[in-house]
XYZ file of C-alpha atoms in Angstrom:
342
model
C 115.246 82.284 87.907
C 116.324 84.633 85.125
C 119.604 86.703 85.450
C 117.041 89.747 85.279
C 115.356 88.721 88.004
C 118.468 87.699 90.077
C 119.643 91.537 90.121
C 116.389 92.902 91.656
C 117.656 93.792 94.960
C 116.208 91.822 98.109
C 114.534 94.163 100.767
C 116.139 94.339 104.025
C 114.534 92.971 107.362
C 113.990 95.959 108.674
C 112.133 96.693 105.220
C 110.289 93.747 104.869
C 109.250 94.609 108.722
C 108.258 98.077 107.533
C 106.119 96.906 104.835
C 104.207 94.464 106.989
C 103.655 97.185 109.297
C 102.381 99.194 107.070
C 99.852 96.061 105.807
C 99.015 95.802 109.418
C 97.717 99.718 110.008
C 94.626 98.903 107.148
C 91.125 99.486 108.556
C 88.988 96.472 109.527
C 85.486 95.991 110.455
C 85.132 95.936 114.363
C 88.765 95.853 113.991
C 88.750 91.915 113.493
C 92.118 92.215 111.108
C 91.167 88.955 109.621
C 94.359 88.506 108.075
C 97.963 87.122 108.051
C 101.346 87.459 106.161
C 103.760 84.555 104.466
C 106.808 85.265 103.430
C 108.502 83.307 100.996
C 111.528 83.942 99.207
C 111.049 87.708 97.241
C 107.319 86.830 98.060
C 104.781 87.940 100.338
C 101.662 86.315 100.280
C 98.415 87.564 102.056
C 95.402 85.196 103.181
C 92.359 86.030 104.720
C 91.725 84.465 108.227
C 88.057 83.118 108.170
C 88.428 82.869 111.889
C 88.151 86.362 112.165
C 84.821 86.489 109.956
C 81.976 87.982 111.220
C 79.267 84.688 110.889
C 76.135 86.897 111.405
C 77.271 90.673 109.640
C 80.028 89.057 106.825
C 78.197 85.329 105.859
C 79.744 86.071 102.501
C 83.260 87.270 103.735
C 82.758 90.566 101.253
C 84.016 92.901 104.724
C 86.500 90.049 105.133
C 88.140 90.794 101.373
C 87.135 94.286 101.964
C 89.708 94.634 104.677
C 91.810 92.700 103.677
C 92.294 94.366 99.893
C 93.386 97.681 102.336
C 95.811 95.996 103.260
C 97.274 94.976 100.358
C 96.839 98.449 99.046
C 98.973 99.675 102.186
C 101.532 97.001 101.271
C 101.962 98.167 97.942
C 102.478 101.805 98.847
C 104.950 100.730 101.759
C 107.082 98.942 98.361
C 106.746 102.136 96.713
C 107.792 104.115 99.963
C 111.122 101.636 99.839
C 112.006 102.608 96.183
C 110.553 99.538 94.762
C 107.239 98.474 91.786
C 105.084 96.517 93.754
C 104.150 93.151 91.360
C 100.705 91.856 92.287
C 98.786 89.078 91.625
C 94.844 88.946 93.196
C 93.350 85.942 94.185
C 96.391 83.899 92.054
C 94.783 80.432 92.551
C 91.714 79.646 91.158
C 89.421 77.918 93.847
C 91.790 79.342 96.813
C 90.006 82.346 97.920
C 92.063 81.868 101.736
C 95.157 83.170 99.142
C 93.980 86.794 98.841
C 97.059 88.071 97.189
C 100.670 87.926 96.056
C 103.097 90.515 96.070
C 106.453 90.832 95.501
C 109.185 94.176 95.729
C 109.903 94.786 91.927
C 112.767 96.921 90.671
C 114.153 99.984 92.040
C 111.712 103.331 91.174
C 111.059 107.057 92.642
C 107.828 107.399 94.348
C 105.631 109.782 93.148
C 104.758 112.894 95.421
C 101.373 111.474 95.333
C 102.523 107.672 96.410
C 104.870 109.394 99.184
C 101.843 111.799 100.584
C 99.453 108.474 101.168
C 102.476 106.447 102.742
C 103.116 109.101 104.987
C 99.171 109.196 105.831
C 98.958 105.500 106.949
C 99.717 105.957 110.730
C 97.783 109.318 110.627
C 95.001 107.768 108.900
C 91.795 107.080 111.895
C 88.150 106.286 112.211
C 86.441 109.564 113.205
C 82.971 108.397 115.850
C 82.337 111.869 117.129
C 80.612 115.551 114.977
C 82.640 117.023 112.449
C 83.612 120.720 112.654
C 80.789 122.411 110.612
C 82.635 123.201 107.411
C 81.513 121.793 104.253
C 84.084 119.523 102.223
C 85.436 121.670 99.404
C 84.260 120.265 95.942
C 88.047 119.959 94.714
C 88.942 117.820 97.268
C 85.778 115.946 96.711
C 86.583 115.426 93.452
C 90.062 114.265 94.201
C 88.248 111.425 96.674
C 86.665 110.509 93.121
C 89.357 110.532 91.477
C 91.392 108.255 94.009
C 88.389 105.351 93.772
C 88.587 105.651 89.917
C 92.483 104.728 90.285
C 91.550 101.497 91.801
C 88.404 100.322 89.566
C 85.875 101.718 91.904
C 83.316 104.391 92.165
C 82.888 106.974 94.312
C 79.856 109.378 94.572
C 78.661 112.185 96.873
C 75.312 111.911 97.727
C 72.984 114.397 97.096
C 70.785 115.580 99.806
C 67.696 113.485 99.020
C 69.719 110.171 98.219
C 71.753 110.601 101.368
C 68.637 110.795 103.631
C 66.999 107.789 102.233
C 70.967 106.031 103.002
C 70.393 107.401 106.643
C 67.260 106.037 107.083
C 67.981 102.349 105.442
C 70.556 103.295 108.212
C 68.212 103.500 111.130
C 66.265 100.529 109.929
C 69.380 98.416 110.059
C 70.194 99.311 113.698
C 66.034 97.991 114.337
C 66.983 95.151 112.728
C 70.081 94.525 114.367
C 68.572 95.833 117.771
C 66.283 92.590 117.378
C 68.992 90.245 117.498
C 70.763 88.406 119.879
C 72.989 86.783 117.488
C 73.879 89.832 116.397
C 74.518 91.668 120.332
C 76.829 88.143 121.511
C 78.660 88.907 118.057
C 79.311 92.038 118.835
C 80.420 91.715 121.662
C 83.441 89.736 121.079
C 84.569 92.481 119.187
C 84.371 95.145 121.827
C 85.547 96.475 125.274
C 87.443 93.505 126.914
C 90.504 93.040 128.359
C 93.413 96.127 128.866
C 96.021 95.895 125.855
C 93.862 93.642 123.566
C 95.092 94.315 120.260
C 91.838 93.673 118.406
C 88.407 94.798 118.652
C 87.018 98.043 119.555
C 88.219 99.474 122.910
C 85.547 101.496 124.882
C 87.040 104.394 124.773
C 86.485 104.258 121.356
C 82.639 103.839 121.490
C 81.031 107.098 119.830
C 78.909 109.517 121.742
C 75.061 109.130 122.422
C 73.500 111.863 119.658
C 69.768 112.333 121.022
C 69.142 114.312 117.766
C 70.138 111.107 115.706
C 71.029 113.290 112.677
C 74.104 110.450 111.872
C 73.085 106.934 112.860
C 76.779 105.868 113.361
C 77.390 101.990 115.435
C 76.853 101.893 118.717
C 78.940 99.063 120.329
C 77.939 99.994 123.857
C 77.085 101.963 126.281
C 78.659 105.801 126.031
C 78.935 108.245 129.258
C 79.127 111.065 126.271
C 76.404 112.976 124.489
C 77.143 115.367 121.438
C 75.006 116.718 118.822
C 76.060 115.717 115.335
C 75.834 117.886 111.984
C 72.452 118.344 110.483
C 73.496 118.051 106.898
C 76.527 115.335 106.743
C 78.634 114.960 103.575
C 77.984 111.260 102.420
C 79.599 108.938 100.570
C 79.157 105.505 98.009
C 81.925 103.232 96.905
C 80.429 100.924 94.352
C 81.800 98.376 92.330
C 80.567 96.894 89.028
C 81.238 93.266 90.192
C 80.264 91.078 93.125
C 82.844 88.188 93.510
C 85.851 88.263 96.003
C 88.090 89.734 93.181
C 85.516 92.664 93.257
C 85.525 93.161 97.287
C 89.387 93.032 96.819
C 89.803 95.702 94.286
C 87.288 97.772 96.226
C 88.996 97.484 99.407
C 92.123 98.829 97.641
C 90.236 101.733 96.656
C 88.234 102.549 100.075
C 91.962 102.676 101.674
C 93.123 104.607 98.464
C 90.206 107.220 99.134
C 90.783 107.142 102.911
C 94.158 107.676 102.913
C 93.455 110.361 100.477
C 91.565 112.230 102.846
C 94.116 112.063 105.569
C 96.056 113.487 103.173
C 93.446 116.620 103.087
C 92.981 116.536 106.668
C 89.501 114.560 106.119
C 88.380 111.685 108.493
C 85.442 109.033 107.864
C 82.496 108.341 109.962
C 81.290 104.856 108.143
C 77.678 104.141 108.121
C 77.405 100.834 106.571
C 75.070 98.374 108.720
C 72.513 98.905 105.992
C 75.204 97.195 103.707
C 75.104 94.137 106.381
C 71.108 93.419 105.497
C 70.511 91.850 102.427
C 66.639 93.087 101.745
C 68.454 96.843 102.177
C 71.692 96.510 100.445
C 70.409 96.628 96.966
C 68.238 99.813 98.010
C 71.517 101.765 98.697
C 72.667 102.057 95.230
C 70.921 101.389 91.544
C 74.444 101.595 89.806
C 76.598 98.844 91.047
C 77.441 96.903 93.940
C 77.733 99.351 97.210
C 80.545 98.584 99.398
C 80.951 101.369 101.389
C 79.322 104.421 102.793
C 80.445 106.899 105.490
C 79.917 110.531 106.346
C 83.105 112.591 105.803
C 84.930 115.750 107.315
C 87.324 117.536 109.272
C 87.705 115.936 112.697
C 87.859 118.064 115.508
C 90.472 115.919 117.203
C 91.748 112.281 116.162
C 89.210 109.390 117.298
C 91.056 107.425 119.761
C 93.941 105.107 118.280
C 94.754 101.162 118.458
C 96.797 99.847 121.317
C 99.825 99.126 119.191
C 100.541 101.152 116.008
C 103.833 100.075 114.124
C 106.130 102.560 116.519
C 105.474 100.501 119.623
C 104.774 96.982 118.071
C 105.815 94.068 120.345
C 109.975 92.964 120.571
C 107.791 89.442 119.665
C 106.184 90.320 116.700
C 109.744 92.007 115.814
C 111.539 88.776 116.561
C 109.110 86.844 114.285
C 109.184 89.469 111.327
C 113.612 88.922 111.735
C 112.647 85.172 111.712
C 110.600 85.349 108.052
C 113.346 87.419 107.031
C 115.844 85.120 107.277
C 113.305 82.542 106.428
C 112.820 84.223 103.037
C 116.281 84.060 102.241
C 117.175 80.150 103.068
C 113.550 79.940 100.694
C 111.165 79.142 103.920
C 108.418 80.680 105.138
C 106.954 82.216 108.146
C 103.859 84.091 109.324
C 104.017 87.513 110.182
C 101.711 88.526 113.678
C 98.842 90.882 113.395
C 99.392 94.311 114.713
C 96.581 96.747 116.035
C-alpha cells in the first residue's frame, strides 16, 4: 500500500451502511434484486446472484446486469454524496461475470449540484403502473434525459409517433406470446403477491389497473379490482447500446438509473414497456441502431406508484447489525455480505 493511498480516509459504518443502502434502492425486474455486497478492506465488491435470474424472461442474464449496473450507479453517487471519487472497475476478472463490479471510496471531493440532485432522488425515485397526467414532457427536459444516457455510454431516443406505435404493438404481441405460456405464468408468479412483508417481488397492491382501451400495454402480474383509461398518445422511450456483452448491459444499466433518476429529479416517473425486449424474434425489431435495452412510457405521475416494504429509513436492526459486522470486517481485512433491502 502506498503512503498516498494510506491517507485516503476510511468511510465510517454508518457510511459504508449508507452507501449500501443506497445500492439497495436500484430498480430490478419483478423486483428480483439479484444481487449482493462484499466488503473487503476500502473495497466493495458487487456480484450478481444467478439465483435470482429469471430462467424463462433473462436466459442470458442481460436484465440480471441490467439491474444490477443501477446499482452500482447508485453506489457511486452515494460515494459522491459522502465527499468521496468513486474508483470503479467493471467486470475486473476476466471469465468471472458473478464479479459485476469493484468499487472503492477515493479521495475527498465536492459533489456537484448535479451529483447531489440525483442522490437526493434515489428514495423518491418509483415505478409509475397507473395514466400520466395529460401534459406533454417538455423538450428541454427531454433533452436533458438524452443527455444523462450519453454520460454513461448509452443512447437515449424519443420515439416518434409512428416508431412508438409499432414498439406498442411488438408490445401487445409479446403479452400473446407470453399469455401462451405456462412457463412463463409459474415464473411469474414467484415474483408476485405472496406473503405480508416479503421484501422482494411485486406486492399486489402494486399490480397496475385494467385499461379496456389498451392504449399502453404495461405488465399485468395479476388480477386488478381497478380500471383507468390511459393516455392516447404516450411519450416513449429507447435506451440502446452499441454492444451486447455483460460489460454492455452493465454500462447501460448505469445509464437507465442515470436517466431515471434524472427524471425524478424533473418530477418525471417511468411506465416500462419492455416484454417485447424478453422475445428474441421481436427484440431486434425494436431498434435498427444498436442493442435496445430499455423502453418505457414517461411522465408526470399523478401520485407515487406504491413503494417497497422496506426502503433504507426502516431497513431491518438485522440487516443493520450485519452492515456494522462488514464494517468492522473491512477494517481487520475480512469480508462480509451485505443483505438485500426492498
Amino acid at each position: 500500500m502506498t503512503a498516498r493511498t494510506r491517507r485516503i480516509p476510511r468511510l465510517s459504518g454508518d457510511a459504508v451502511a449508507e452507501c449500501l443502502y443506497a445500492a439497495m434502492a436500484a430498480p430490478s425486474i419483478h423486483n428480483t434484486q439479484p444481487w449482493f455486497f462484499r466488503v473487503r478492506g476500502r473495497e466493495v465488491e458487487v456480484w450478481t446472484d444467478p439465483e435470482r435470474q429469471l430462467a424463462l424472461l433473462d436466459p442470458t442474464g442481460r436484465q440480471m446486469f441490467l439491474s444490477v449496473g443501477a446499482a452500482v450507479f447508485n453506489l457511486r453517487l452515494a460515494l459522491l454524496a459522502h465527499g468521496r471519487i468513486p474508483v470503479l472497475r467493471l467486470l475486473p476478472e476476466p471469465g468471472r461475470r458473478d464479479l459485476a463490479a469493484r468499487i472503492q471510496a477515493g479521495p475527498t471531493t465536492a459533489p456537484s449540484p448535479t451529483a447531489a440532485a440525483l442522490a437526493a432522488a434515489i428514495t423518491r425515485r418509483h415505478t409509475n403502473r397507473h395514466p400520466f397526467r395529460p401534459t406533454a414532457v417538455p423538450w428541454p427536459v427531454l433533452d436533458e434525459l438524452v443527455g444523462a444516457a450519453a454520460a454513461e455510454g448509452a443512447r437515449l431516443t424519443v420515439a416518434d409517433p409512428i416508431v412508438r406505435d409499432a414498439i406498442l404493438s411488438l408490445t401487445r404481441t409479446a403479452d400473446g406470446v407470453f399469455g401462451q405460456s405456462d412457463a412463463y405464468r409459474f415464473e411469474l408468479a414467484a415474483w408476485t403477491g405472496g406473503r405480508p412483508g416479503r421484501r422482494d417481488g411485486v406486492p399486489a397492491y402494486a399490480y397496475p389497473p385494467r385499461d379496456p382501451s389498451g392504449r399502453l400495454p404495461l405488465r399485468h402480474f395479476g388480477p386488478s379490482t381497478e380500471s383507468a383509461t390511459f393516455e392516447r398518445r404516450p411519450t416513449l422511450v429507447r435506451l440502446t447500446t452499441r454492444g451486447d456483452t455483460p460489460y454492455d448491459w452493465m454500462r447501460a444499466g448505469q445509464a437507465l438509473q442515470r436517466v431515471l433518476l434524472t427524471a425524478t429529479a424533473r418530477h418525471l416517473a417511468a411506465s416500462p414497456v419492455n416484454q417485447a425486449l424478453e422475445v428474441a424474434s421481436l427484440r431486434r425489431l425494436v431498434s435498427s441502431q444498436g442493442y435496445a435495452r430499455w423502453c418505457s412510457g414517461s411522465g408526470t405521475a399523478p401520485r407515487p406508484a406504491p413503494r417497497r416494504a422496506a426502503p433504507f429509513s426502516t431497513f431491518s436492526t438485522a440487516a443493520r447489525t450485519e452492515l456494522r459486522a462488514a464494517e468492522h470486517a473491512s477494517q481487520e481485512g475480512g469480508s462480509a455480505l451485505g443483505r438485500r433491502c426492498q
